[in-house]
GROMACS .gro file of N, CA, C and O in nm:
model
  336
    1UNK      N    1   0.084  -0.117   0.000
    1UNK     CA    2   0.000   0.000   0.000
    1UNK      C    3   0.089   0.124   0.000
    1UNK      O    4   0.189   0.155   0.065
    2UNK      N    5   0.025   0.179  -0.088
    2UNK     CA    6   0.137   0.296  -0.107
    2UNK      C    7   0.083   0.423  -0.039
    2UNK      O    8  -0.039   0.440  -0.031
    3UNK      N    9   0.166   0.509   0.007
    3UNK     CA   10   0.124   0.616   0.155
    3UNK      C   11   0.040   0.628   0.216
    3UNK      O   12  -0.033   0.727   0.228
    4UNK      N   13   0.035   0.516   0.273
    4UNK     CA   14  -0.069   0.429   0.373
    4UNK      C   15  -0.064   0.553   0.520
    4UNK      O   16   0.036   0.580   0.587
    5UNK      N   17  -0.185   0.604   0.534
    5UNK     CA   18  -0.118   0.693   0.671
    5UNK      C   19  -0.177   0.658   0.760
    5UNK      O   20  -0.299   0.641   0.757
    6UNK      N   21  -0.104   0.638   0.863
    6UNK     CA   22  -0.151   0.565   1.024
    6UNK      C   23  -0.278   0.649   1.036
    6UNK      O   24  -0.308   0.756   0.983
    7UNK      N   25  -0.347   0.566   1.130
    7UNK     CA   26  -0.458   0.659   1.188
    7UNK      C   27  -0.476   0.631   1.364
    7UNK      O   28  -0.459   0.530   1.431
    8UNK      N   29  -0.525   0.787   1.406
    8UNK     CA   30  -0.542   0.745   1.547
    8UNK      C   31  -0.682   0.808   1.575
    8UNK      O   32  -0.719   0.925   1.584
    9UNK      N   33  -0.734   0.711   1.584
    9UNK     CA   34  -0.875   0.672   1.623
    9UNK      C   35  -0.917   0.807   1.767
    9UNK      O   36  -1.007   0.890   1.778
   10UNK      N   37  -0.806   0.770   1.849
   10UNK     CA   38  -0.813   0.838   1.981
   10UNK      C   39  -0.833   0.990   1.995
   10UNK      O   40  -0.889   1.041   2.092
   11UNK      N   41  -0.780   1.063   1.886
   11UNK     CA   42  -0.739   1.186   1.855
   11UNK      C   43  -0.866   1.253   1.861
   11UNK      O   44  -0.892   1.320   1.960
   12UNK      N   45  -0.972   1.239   1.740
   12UNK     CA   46  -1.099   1.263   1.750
   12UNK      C   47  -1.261   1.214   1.719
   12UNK      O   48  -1.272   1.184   1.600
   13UNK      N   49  -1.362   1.202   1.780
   13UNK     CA   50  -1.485   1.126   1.708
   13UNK      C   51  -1.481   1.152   1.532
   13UNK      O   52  -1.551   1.068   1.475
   14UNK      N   53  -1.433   1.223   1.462
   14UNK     CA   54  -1.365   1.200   1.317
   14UNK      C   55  -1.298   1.096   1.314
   14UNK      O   56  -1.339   0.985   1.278
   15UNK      N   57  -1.187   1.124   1.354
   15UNK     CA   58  -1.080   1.035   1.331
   15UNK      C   59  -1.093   0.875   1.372
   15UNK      O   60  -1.038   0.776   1.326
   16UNK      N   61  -1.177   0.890   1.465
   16UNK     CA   62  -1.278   0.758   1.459
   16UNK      C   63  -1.357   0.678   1.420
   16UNK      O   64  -1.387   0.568   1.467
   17UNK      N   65  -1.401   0.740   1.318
   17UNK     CA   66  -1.526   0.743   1.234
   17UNK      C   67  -1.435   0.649   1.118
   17UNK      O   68  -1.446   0.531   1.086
   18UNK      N   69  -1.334   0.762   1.068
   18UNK     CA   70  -1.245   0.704   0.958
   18UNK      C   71  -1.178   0.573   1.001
   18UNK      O   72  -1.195   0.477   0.926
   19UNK      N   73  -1.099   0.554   1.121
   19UNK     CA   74  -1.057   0.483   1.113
   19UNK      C   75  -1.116   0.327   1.118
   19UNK      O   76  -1.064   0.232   1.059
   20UNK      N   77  -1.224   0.323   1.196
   20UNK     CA   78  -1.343   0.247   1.177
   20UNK      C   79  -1.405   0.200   1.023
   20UNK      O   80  -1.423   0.086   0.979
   21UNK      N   81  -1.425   0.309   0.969
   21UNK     CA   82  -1.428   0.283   0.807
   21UNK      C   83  -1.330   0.180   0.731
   21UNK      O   84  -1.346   0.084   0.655
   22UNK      N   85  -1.236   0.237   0.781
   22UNK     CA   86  -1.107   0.147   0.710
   22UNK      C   87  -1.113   0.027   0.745
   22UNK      O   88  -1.126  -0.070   0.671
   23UNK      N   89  -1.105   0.028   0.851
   23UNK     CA   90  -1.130  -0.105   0.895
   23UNK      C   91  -1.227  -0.221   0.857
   23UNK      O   92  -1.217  -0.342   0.835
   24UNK      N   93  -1.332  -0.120   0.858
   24UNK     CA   94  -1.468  -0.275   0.788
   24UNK      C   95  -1.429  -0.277   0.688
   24UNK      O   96  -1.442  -0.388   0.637
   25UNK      N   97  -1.354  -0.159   0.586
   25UNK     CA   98  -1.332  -0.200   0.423
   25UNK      C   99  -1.259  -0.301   0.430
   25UNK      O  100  -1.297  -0.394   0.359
   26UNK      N  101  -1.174  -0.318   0.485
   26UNK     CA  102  -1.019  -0.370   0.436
   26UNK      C  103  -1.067  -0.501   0.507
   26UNK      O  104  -1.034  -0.607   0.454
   27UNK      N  105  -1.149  -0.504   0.632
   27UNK     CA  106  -1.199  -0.666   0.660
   27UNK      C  107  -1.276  -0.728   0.574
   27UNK      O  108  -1.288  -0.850   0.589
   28UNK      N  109  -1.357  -0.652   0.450
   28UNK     CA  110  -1.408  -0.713   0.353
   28UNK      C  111  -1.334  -0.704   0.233
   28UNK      O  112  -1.379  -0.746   0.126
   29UNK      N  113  -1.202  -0.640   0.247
   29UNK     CA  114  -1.109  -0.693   0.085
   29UNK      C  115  -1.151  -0.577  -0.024
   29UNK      O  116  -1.113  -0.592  -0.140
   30UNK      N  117  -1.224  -0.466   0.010
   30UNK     CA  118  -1.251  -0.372  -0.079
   30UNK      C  119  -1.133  -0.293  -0.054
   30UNK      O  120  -1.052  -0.285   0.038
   31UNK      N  121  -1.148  -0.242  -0.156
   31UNK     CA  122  -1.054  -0.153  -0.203
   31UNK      C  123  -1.126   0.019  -0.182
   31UNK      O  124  -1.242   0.045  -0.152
   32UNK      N  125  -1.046   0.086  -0.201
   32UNK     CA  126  -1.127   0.239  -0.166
   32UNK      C  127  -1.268   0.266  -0.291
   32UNK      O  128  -1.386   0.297  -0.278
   33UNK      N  129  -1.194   0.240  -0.393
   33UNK     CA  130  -1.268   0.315  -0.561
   33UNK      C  131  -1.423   0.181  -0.533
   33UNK      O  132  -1.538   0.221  -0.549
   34UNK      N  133  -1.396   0.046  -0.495
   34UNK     CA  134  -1.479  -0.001  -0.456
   34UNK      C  135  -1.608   0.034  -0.380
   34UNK      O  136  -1.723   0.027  -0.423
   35UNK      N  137  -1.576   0.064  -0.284
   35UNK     CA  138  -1.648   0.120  -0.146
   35UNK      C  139  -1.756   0.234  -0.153
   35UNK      O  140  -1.870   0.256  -0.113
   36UNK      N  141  -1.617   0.319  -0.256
   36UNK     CA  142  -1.678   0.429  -0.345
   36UNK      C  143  -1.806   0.384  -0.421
   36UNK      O  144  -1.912   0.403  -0.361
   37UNK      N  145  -1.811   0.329  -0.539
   37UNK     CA  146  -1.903   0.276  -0.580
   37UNK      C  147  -1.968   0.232  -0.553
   37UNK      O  148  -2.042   0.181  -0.637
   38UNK      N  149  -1.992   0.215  -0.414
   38UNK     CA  150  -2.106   0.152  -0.355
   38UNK      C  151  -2.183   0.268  -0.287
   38UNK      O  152  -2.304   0.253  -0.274
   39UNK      N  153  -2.150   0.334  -0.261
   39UNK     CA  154  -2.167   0.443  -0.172
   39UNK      C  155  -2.187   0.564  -0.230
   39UNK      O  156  -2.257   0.644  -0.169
   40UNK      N  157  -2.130   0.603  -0.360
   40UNK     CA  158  -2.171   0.723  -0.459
   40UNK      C  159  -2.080   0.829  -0.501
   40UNK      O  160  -2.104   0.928  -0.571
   41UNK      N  161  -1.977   0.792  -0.446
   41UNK     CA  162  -1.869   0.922  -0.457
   41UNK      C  163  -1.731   0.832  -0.530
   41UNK      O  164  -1.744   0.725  -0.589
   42UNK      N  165  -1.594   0.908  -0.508
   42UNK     CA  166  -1.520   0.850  -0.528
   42UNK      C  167  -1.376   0.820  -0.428
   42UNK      O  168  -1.319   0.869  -0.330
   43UNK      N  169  -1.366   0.742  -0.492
   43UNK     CA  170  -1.189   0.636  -0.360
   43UNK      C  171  -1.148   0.782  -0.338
   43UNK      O  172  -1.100   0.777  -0.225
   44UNK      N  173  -1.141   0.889  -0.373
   44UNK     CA  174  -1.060   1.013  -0.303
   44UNK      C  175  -1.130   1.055  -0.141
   44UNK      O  176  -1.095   1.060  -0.023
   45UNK      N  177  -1.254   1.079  -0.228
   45UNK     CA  178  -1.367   1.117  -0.071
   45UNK      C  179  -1.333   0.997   0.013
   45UNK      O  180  -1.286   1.015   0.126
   46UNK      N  181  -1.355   0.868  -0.034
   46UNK     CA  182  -1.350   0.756   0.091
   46UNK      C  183  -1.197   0.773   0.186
   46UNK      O  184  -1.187   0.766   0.308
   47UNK      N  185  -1.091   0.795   0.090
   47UNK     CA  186  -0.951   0.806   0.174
   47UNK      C  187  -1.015   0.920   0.239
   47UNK      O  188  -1.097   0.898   0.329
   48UNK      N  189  -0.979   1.068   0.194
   48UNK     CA  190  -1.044   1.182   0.308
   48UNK      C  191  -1.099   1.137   0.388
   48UNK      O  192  -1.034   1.112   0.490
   49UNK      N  193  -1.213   1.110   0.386
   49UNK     CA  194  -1.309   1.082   0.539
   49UNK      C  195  -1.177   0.947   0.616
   49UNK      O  196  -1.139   0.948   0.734
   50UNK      N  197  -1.145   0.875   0.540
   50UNK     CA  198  -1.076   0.764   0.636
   50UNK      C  199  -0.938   0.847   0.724
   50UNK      O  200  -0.894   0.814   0.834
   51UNK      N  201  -0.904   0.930   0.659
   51UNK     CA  202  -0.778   1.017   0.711
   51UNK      C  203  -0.813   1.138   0.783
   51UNK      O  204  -0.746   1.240   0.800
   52UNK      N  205  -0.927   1.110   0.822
   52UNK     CA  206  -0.984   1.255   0.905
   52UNK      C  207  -0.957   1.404   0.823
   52UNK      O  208  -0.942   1.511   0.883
   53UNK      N  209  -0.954   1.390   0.682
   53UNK     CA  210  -0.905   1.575   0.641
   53UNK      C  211  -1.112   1.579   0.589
   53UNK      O  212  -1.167   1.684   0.555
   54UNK      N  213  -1.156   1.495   0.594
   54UNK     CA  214  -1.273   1.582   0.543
   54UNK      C  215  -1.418   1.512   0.638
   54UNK      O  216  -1.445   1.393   0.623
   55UNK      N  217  -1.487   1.587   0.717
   55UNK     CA  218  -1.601   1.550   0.794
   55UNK      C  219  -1.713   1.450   0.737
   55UNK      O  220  -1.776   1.498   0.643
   56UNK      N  221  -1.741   1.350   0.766
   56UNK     CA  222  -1.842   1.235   0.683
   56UNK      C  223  -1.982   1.308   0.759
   56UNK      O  224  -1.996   1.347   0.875
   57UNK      N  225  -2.117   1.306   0.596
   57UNK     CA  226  -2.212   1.378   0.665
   57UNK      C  227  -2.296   1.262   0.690
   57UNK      O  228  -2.262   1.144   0.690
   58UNK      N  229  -2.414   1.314   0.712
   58UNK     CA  230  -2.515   1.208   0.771
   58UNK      C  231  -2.561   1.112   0.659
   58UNK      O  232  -2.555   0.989   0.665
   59UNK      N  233  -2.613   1.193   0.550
   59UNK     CA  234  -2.607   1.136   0.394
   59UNK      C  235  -2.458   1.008   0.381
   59UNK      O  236  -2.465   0.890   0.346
   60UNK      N  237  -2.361   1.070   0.415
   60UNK     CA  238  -2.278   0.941   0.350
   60UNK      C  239  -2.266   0.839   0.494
   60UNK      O  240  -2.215   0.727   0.493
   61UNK      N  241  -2.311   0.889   0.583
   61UNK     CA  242  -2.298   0.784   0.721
   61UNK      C  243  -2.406   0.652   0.695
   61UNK      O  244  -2.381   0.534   0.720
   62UNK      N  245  -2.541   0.711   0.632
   62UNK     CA  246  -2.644   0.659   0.556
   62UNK      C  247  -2.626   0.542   0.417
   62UNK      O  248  -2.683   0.437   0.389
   63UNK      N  249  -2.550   0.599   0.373
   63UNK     CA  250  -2.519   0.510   0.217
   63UNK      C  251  -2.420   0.420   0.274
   63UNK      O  252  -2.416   0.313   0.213
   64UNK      N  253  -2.342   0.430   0.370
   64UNK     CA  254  -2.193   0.374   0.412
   64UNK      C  255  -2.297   0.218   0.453
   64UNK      O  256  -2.318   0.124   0.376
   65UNK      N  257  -2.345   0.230   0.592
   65UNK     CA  258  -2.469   0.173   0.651
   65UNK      C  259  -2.495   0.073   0.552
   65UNK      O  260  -2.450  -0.042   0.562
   66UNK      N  261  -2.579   0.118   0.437
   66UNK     CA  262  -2.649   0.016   0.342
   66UNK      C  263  -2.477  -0.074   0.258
   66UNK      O  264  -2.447  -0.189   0.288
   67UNK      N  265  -2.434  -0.031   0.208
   67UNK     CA  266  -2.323  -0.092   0.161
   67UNK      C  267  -2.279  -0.207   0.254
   67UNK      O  268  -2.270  -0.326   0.223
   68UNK      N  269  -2.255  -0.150   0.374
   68UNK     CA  270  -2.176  -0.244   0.481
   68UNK      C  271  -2.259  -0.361   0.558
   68UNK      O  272  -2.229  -0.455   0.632
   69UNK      N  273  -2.416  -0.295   0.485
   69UNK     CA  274  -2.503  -0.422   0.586
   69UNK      C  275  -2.500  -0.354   0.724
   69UNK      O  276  -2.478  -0.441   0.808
   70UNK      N  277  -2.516  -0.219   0.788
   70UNK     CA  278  -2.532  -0.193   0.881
   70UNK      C  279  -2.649  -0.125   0.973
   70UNK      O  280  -2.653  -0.090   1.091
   71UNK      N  281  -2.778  -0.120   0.826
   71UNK     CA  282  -2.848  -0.012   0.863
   71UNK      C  283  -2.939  -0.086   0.998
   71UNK      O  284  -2.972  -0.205   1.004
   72UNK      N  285  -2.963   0.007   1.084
   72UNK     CA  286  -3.047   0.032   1.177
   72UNK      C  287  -2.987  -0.074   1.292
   72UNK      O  288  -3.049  -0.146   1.370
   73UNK      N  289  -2.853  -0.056   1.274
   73UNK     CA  290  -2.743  -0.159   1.372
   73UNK      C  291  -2.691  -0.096   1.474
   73UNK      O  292  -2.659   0.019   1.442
   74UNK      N  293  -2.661  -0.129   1.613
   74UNK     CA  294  -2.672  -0.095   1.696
   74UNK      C  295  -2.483  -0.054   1.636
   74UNK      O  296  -2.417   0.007   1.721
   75UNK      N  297  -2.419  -0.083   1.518
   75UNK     CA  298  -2.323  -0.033   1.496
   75UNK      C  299  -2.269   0.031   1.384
   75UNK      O  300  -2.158   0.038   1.332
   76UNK      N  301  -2.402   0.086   1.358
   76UNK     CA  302  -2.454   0.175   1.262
   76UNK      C  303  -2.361   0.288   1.231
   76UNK      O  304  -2.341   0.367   1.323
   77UNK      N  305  -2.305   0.308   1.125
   77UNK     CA  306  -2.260   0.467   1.065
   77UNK      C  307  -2.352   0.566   1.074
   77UNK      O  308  -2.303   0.678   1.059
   78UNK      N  309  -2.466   0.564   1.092
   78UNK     CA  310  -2.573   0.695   1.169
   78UNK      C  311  -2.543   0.718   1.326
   78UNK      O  312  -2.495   0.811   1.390
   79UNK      N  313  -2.583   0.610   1.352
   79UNK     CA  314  -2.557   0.616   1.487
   79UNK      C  315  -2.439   0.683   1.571
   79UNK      O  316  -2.455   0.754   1.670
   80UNK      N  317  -2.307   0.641   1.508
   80UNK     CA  318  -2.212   0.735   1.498
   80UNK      C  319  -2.160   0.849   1.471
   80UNK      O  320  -2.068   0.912   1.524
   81UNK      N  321  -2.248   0.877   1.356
   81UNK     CA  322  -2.218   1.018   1.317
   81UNK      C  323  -2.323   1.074   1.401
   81UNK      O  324  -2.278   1.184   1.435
   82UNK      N  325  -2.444   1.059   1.455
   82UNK     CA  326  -2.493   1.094   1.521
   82UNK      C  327  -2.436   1.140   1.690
   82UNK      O  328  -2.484   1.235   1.751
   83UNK      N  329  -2.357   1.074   1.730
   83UNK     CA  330  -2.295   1.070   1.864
   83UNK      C  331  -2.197   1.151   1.873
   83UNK      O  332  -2.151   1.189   1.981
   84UNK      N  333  -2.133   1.202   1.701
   84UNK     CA  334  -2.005   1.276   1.695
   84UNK      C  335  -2.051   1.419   1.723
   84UNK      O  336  -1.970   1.511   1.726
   0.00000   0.00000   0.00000
C-alpha cells in the first residue's frame, strides 16, 4: 500500500469514524474506488473521510450503513455520526 497513513482513532470522534471505516473496508477486501461505488462518490472522498481531512455527513454515514449491511445496527454509521 502505497502512503498508507496511520490513523489514530483516539485523537478525534472524526478520526474515529475514519478509522473504523477502514477497517470494515479492508476486513471485507474492498478496495477504496470499490467502497466508493457503492456508496456514490469517489476512492478520493473515501480516503479523506478515512484520514480525518474531510467531515463524513449524515447522507454518506447513511449510504456507508447500506453498503456495509449496517443499517439500523446498533453499529450503525448513523448512529455514529450521530454521537459525533
Amino acid at each position: 500500500m502505497v502512503n498508507r497513513k496511520e490513523l489514530n482513532p483516539d485523537s478525534s470522534p472524526q478520526a474515529a469514524f475514519g478509522a473504523r471505516l477502514r477497517r470494515l473496508r479492508e476486513e471485507r477486501g474492498w478496495i477504496q474506488d470499490h467502497l466508493a461505488s457503492l456508496v456514490g462518490c469517489t476512492g478520493r472522498h473515501i480516503s479523506a473521510i478515512e484520514t480525518g481531512r474531510k467531515p463524513p455527513t449524515l447522507p454518506f454515514a447513511r449510504r456507508t450503513d447500506t453498503a456495509l449491511g449496517l443499517v439500523a445496527s446498533s453499529d450503525s454509521f448513523e448512529r455514529e455520526w450521530r454521537e459525533m
